Short mmCIF file of C-alpha atoms (C1' of nucleotides) in Angstrom, two decimals:
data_model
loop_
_atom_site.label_atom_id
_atom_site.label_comp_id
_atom_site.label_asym_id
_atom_site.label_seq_id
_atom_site.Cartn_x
_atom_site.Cartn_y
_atom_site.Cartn_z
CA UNK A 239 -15.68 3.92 29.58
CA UNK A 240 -15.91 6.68 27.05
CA UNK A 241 -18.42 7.34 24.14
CA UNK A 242 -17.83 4.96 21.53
CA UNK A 243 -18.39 5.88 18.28
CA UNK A 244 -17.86 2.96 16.40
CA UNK A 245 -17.71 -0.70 16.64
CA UNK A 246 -15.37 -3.35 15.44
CA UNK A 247 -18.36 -4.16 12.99
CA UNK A 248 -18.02 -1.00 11.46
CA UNK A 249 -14.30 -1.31 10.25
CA UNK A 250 -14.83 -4.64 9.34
CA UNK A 251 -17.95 -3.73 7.17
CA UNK A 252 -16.69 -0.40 5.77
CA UNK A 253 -13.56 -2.69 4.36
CA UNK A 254 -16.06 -5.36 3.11
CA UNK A 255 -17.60 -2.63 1.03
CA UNK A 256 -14.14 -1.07 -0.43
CA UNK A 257 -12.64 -4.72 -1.04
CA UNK A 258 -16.19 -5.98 -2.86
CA UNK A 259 -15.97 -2.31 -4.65
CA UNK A 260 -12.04 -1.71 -5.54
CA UNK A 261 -10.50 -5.14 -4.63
CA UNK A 262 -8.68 -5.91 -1.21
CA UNK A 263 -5.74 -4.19 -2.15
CA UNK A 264 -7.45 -0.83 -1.84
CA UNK A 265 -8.92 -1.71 1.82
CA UNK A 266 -6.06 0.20 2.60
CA UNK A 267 -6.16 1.53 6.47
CA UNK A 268 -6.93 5.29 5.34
CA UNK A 269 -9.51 4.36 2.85
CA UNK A 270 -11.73 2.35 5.53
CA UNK A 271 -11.41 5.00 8.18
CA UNK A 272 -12.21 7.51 5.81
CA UNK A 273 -15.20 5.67 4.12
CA UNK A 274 -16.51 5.43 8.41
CA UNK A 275 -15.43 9.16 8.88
CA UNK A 276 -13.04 7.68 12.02
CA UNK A 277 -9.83 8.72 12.32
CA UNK A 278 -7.03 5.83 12.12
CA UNK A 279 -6.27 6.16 15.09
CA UNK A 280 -9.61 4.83 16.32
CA UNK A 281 -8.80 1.47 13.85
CA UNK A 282 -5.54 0.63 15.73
CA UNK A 283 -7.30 1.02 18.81
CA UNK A 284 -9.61 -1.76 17.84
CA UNK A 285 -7.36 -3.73 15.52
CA UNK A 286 -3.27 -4.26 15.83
CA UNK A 287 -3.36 -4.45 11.96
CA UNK A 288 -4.47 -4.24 9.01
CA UNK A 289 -4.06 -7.93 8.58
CA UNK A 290 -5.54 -8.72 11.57
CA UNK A 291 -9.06 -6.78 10.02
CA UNK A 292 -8.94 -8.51 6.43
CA UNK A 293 -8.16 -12.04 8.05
CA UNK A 294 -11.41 -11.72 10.28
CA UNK A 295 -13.13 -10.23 7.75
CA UNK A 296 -12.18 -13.08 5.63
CA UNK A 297 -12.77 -15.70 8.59
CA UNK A 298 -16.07 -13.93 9.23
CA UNK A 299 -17.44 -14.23 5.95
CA UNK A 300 -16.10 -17.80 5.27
CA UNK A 301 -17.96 -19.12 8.18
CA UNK A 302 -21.29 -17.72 7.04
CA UNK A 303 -21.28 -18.75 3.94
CA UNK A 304 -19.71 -22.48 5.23
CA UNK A 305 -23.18 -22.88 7.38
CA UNK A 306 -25.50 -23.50 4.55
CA UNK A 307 -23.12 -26.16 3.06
CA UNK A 308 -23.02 -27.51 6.18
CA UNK A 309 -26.65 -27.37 7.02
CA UNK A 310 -27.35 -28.95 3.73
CA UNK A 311 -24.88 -31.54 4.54
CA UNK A 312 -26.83 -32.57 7.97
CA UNK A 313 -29.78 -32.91 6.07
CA UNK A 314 -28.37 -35.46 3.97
CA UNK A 315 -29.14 -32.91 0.75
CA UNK A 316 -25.97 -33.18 -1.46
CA UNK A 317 -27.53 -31.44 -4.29
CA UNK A 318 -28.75 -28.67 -1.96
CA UNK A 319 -25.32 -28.20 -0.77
CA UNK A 320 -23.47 -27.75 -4.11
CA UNK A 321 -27.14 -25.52 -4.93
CA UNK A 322 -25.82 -23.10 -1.50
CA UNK A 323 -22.95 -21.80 -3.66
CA UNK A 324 -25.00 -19.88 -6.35
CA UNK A 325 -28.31 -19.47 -3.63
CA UNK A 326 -25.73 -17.83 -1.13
CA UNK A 327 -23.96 -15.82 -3.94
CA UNK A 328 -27.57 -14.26 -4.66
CA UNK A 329 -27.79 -12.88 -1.53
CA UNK A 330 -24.38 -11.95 -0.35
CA UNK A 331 -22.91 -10.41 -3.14
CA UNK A 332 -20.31 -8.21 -1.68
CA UNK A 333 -19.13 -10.84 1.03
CA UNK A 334 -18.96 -13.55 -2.24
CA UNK A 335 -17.04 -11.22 -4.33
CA UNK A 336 -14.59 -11.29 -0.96
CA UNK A 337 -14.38 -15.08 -1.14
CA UNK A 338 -15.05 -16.34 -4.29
CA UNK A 339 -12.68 -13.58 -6.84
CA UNK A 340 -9.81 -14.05 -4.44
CA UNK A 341 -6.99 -16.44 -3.16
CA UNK A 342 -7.24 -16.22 0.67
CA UNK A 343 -3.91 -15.33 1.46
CA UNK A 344 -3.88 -12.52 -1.34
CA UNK A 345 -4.84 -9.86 0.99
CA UNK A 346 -2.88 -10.19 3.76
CA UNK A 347 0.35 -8.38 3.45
CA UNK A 348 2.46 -10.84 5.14
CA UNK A 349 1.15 -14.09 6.53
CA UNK A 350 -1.69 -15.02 8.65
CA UNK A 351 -1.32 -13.12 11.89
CA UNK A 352 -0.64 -15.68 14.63
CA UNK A 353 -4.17 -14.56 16.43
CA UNK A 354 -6.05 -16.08 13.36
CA UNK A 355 -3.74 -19.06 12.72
CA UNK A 356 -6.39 -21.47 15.01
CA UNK A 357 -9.51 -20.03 13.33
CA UNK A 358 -8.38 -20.45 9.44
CA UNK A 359 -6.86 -23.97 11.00
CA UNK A 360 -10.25 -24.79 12.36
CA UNK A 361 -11.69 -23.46 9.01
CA UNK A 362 -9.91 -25.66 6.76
CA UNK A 363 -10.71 -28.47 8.95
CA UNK A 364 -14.24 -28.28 8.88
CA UNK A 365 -13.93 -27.96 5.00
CA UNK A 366 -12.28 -31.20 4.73
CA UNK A 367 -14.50 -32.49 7.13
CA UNK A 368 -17.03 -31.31 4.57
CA UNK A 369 -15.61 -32.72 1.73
CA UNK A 370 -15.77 -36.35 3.63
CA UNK A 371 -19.16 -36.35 4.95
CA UNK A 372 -20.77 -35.48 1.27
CA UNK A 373 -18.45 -38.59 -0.16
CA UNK A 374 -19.57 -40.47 2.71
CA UNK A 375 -23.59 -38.89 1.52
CA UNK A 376 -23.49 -39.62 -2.37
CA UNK A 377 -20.64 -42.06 -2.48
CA UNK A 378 -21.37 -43.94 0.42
CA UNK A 379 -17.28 -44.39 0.93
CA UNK A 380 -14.60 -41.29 1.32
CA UNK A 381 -11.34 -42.81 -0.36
CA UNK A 382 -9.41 -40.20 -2.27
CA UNK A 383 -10.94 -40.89 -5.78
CA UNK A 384 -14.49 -39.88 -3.90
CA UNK A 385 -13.18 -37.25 -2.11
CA UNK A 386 -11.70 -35.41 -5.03
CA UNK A 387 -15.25 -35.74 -6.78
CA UNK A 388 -16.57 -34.39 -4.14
CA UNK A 389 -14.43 -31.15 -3.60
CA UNK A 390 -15.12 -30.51 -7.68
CA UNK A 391 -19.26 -31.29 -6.91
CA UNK A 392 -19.47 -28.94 -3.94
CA UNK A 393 -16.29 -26.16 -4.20
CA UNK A 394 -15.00 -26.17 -7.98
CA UNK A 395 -18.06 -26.32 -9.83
CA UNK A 396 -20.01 -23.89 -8.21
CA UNK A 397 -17.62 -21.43 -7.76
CA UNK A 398 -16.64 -21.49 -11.27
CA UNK A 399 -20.12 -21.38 -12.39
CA UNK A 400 -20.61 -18.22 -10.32
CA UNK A 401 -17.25 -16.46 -11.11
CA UNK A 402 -18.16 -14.46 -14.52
CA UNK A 403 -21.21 -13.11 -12.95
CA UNK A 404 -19.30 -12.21 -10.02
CA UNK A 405 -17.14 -10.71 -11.68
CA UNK A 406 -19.74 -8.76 -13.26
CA UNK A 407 -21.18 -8.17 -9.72
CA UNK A 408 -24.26 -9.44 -11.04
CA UNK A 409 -26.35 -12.12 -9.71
CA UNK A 410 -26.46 -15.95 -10.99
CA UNK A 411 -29.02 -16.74 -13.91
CA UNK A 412 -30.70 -19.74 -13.42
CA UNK A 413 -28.88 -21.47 -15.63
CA UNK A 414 -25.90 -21.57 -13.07
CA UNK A 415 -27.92 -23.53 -10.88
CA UNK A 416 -28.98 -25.93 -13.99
CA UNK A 417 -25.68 -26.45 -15.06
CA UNK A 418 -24.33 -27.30 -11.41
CA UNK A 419 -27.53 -29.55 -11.01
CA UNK A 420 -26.45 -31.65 -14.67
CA UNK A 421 -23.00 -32.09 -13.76
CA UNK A 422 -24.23 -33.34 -10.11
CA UNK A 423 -26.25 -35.83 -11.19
CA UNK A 424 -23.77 -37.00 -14.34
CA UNK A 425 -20.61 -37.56 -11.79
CA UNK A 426 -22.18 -39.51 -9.46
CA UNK A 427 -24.17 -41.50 -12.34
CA UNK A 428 -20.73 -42.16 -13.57
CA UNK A 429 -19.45 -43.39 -10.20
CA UNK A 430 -22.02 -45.41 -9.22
CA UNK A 431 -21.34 -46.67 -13.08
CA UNK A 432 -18.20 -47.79 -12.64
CA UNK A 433 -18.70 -48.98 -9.45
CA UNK A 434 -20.58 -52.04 -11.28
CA UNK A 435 -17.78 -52.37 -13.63
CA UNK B 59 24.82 0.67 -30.76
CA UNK B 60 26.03 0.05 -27.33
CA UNK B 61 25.85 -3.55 -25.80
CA UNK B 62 22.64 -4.74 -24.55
CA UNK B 63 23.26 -7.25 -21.41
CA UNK B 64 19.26 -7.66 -21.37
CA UNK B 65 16.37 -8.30 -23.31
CA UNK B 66 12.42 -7.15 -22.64
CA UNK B 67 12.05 -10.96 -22.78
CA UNK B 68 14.41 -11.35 -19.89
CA UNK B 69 12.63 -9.00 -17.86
CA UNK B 70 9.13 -10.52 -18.80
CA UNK B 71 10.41 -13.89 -17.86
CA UNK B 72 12.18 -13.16 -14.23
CA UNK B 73 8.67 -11.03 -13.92
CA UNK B 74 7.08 -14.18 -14.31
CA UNK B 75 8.77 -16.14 -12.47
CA UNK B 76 8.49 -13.85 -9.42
CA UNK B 77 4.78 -13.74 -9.71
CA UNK B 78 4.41 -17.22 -9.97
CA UNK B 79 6.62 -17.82 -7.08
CA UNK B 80 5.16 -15.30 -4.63
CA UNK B 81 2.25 -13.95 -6.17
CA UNK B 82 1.97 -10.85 -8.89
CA UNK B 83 2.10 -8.47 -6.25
CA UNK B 84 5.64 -9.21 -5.44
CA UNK B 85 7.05 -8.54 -9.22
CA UNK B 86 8.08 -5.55 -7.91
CA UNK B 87 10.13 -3.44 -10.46
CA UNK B 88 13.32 -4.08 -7.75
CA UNK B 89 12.58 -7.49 -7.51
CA UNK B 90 12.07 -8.18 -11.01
CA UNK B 91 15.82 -6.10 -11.59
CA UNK B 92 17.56 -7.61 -8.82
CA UNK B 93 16.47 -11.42 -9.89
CA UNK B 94 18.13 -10.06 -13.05
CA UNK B 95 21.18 -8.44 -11.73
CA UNK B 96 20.06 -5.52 -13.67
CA UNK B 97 19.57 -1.99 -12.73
CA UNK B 98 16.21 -0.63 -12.26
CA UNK B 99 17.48 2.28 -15.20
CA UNK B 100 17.81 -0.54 -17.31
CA UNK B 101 13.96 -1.45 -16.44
CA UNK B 102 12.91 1.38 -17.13
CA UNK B 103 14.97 2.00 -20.53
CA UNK B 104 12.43 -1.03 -21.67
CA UNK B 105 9.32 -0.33 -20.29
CA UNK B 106 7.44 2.61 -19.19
CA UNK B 107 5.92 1.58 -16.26
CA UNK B 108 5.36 -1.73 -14.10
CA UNK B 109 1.94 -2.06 -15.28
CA UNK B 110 3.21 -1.90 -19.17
CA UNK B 111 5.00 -5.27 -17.95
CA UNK B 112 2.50 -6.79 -16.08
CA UNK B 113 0.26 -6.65 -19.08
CA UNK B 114 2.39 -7.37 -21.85
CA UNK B 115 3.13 -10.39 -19.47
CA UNK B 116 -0.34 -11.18 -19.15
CA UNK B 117 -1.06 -10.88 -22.96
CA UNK B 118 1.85 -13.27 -24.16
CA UNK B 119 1.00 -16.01 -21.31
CA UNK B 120 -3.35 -15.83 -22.76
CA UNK B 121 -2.40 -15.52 -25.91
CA UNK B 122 -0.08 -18.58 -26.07
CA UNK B 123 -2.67 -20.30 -23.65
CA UNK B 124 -5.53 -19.57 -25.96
CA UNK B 125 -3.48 -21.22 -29.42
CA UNK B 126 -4.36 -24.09 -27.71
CA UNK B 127 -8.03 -23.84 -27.79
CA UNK B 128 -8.01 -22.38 -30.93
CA UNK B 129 -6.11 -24.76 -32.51
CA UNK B 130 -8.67 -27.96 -31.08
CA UNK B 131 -11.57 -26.04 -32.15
CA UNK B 132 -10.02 -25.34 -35.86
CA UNK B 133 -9.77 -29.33 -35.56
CA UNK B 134 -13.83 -29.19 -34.85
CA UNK B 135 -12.68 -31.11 -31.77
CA UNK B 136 -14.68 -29.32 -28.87
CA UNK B 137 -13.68 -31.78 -26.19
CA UNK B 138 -9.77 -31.59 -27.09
CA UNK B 139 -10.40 -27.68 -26.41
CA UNK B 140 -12.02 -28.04 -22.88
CA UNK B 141 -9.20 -30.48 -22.09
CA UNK B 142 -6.73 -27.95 -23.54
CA UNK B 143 -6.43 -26.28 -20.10
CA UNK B 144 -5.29 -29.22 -18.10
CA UNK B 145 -2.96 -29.89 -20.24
CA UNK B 146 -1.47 -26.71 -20.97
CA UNK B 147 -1.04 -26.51 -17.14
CA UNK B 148 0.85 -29.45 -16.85
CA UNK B 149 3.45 -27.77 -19.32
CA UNK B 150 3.26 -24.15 -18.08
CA UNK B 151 2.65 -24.43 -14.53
CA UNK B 152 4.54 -20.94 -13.84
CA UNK B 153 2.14 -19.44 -16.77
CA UNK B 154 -0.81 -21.10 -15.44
CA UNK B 155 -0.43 -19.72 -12.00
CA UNK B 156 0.21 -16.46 -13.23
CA UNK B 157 -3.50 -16.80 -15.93
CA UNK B 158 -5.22 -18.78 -13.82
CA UNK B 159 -5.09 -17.90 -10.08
CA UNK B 160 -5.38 -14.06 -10.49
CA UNK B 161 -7.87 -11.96 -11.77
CA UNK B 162 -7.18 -9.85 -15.35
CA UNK B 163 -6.37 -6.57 -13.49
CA UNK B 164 -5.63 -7.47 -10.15
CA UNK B 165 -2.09 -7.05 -10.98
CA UNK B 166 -2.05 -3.50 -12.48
CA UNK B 167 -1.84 -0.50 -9.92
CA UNK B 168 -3.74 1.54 -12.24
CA UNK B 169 -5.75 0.05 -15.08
CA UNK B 170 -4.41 -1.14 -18.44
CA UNK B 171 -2.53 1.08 -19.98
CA UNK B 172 -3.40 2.99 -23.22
CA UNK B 173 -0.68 0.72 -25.16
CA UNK B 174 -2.58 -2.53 -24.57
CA UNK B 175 -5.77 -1.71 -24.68
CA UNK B 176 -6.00 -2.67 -28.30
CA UNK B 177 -4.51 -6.29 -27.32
CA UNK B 178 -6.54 -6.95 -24.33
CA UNK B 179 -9.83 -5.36 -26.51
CA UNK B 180 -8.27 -8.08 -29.33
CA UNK B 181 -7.67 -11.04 -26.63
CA UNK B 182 -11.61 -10.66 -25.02
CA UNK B 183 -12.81 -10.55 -28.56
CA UNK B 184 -11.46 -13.95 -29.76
CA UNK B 185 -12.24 -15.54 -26.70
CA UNK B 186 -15.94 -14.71 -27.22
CA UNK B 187 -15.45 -16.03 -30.90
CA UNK B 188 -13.88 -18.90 -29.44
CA UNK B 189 -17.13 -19.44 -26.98
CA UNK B 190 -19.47 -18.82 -29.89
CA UNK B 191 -17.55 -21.31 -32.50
CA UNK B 192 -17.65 -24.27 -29.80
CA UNK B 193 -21.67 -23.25 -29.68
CA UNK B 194 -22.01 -23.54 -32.40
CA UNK B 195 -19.95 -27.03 -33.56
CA UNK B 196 -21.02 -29.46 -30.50
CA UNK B 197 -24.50 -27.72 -29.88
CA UNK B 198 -25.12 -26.29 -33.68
CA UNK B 199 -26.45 -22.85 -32.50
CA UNK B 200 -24.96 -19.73 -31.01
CA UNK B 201 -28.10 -18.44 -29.03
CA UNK B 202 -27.57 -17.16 -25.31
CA UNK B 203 -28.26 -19.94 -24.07
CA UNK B 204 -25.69 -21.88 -26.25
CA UNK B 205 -22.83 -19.69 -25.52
CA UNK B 206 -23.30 -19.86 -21.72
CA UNK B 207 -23.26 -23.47 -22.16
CA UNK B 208 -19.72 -23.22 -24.10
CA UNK B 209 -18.45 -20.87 -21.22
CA UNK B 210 -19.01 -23.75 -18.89
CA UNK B 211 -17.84 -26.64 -20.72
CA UNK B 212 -14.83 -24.53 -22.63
CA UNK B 213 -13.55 -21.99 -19.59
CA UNK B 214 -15.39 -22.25 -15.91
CA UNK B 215 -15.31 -26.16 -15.86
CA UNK B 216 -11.66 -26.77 -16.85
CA UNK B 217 -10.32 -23.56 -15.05
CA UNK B 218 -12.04 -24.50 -11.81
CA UNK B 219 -10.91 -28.22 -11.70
CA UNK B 220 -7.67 -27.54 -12.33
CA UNK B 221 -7.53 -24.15 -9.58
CA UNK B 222 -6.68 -26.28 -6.01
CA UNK B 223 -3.59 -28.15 -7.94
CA UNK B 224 -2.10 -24.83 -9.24
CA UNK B 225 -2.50 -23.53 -5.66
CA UNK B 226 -0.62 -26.41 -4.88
CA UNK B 227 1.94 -25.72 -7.36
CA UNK B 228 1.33 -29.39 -8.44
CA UNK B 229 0.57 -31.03 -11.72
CA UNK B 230 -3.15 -31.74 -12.13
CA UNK B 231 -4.09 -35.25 -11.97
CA UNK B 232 -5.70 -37.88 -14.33
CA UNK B 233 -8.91 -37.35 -12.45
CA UNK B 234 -9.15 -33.71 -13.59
CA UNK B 235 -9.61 -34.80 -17.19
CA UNK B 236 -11.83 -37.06 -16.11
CA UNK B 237 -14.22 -34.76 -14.54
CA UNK B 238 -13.85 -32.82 -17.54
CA UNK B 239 -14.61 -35.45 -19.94
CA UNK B 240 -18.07 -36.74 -17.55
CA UNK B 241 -18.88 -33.08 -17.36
CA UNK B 242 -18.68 -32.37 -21.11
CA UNK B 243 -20.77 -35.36 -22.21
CA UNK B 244 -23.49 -34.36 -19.78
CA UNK B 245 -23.85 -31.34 -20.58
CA UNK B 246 -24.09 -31.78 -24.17
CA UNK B 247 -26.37 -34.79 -24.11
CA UNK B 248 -28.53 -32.60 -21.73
CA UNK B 249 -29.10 -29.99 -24.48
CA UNK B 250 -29.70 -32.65 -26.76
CA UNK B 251 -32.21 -34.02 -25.17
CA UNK B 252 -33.79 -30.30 -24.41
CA UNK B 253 -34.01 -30.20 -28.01
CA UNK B 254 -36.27 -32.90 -28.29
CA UNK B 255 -38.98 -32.05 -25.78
"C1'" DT C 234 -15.89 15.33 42.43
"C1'" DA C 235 -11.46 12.97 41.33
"C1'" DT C 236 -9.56 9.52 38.61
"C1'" DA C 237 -8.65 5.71 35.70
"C1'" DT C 238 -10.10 3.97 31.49
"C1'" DT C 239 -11.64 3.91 26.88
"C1'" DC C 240 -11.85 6.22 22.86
"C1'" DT C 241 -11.53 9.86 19.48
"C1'" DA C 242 -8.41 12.80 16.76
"C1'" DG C 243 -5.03 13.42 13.67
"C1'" DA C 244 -0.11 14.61 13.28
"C1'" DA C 245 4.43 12.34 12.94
"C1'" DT C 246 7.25 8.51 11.42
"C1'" DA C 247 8.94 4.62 8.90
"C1'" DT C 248 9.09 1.99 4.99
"C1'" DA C 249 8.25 0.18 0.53
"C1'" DT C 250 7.91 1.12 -4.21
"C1'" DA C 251 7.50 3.36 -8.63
"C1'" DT C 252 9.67 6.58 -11.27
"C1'" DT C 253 13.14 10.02 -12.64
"C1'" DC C 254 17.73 11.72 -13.10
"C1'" DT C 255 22.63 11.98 -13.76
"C1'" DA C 256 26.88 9.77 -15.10
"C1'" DC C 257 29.25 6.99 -17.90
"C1'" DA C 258 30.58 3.05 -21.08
"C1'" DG C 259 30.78 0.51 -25.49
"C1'" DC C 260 30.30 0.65 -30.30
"C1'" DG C 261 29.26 2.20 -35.09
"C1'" DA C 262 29.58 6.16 -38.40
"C1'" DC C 263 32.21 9.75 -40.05
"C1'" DG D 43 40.05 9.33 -33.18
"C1'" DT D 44 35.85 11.73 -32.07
"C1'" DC D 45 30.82 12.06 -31.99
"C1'" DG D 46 26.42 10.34 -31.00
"C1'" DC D 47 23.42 6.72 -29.88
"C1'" DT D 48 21.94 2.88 -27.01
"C1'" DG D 49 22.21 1.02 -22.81
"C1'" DT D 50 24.05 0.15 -18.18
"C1'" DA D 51 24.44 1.79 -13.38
"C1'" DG D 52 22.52 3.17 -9.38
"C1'" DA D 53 21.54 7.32 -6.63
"C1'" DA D 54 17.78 10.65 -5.81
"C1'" DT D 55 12.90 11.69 -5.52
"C1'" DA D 56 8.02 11.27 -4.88
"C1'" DT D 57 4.30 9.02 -3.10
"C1'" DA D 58 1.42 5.79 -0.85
"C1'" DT D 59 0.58 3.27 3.19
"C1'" DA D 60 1.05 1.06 7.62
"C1'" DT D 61 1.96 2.08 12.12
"C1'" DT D 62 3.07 4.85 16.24
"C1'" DC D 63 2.60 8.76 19.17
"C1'" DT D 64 0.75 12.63 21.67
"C1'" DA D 65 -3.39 15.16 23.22
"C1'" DG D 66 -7.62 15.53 24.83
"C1'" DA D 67 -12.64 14.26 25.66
"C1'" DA D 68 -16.32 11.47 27.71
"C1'" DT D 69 -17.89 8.28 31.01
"C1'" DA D 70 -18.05 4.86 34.86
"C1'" DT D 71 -16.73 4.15 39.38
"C1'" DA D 72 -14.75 5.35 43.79
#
DNA sequence: TATATTCTAGAATATATATTCTACAGCGAC
DNA sequence: GTCGCTGTAGAATATATATTCTAGAATATA
């Protein structure tokens, strides 16, 4: 072994910071080595590309924000797991600005490097996966009417309720969480509504 | 005179066309020529830089996106202007890609240029007006409160529902301006009944 | 201690892209 | 018809950025 300066964690982080700051266009190679004082040649020892970083940066930070949803989810909390959007957001500004103000494939140069191709496959999985068990939750039945409610209840709506402030890189008023909470409780009134019908 | 082949429009619309294909970031000055069969000098003879382009782009595609809205709301019809974007998006899908998907400036290198900083200073002005006179018609009042409330119903809601079917690249469905429509209603008769207590 | 291995270090290289420059062609004014 | 303007045409240039390459240092293990 020799004396390792700096971690895998440390590249990833220093490019969180720059892409949350300046966008993920400037997480350019140089920029993140130079914001860790490492020399590039230290990044391609760790990573074989640039893509390679910003896709398990991405991948890193989609998982932990995923968790709460899905804890929420295992709970049987619906409400709490359209609430994680703005709650997470609060604490995790940076890593939201990553997720939330971007398309996923917008930072990768060309497409997803085949090393991440199971992970962001395994990712949207469990996202749809998501999608069915909250139907399943508040609907009680995951057709394609419920599951399209419920991608607007837990992805849609909070993100665009979170977006301006992000954008801002400020944190969510209250009144986020209020408005997410109205529109909640009005769609699945309205199923449950026409369910009757 | 000498004979003009192409027009700024031209180059605006292949520009367009290229972003909405493969993402703003690939409107590259040579690909935006070479869609054209035009010379890069020829470019350049029009505009004086990529981001000039980008933003005039940008400005024509709100601008014509925003008539919309302003139109409905001249009409004193707020829920015609939240359903405004839906629509629109079913007729401009290239346009709404372009607006919709990408962030204001994530398309210029540098920032806006000096040229369109009066427009985009113009644009971000009526769009506040826009959020204040849809306060004040469906909840009579343009307090903080009130305005956040017509950024919801009139921007983040419609925006957000319609986001997964322009990734997509597909027309939005019915259900879209359904959730729109529940949502609205909600969140009016919520403030309403605020006002009583 | 010798040696392979793992890293640091940063210069060199390749490539993509914006922008500038030079040459010339059509057309109206004189 | 010639001059000058507006544009076309595309080569040349500058710059940013990813990636590769060469050198050398530190440490674990034999």
């Amino acid at each position: 072994m020799a004396r390792p300066k700096f971690a895998d964690r440390d590249f990833l982080d220093a490019a969180l910071a720059i892409a949350a700051e300046r966008g993920p266009l400037a997480a350019t190679v140089g920029a993140i080595a130079e914001r860790l004082g490492a020399p590039v040649g230290s990044f391609y020892h760790r990573f074989p590309s640039r893509d390679v970083l910003l896709g398990e940066l991405w991948l890193r930070t989609v998982l932990d924000f995923q968790q709460g949803i899905t804890a929420a989810l295992d709970a049987g909390d619906g409400l709490r797991a359209a609430l994680h959007t703005p709650q997470w957001v609060r604490t995790h500004l940076d890593e939201a600005r990553l997720l939330l103000l971007y398309n996923r494939d917008d930072f990768l140069q060309g497409g997803w490097p085949e090393a991440l191709r199971d992970g962001v496959a395994a990712q949207t999985r469990h996202m749809e996966s998501g999608f069915s068990r909250f139907a399943q939750l508040v609907f009680g039945r995951a057709g394609r009417d419920e599951i399209r409610r419920a991608q607007f209840l837990l992805a849609e709506l909070p993100v665009g309720a979170v977006r301006q402030h992000l954008q801002r890189r400020e944190m969510p008023p209250p009144i986020v969480d209020e408005l997410i909470r109205i529109t909640y409780d009005a769609v699945i009134a309205d199923y449950r509504a026409r369910q009757k019908r």
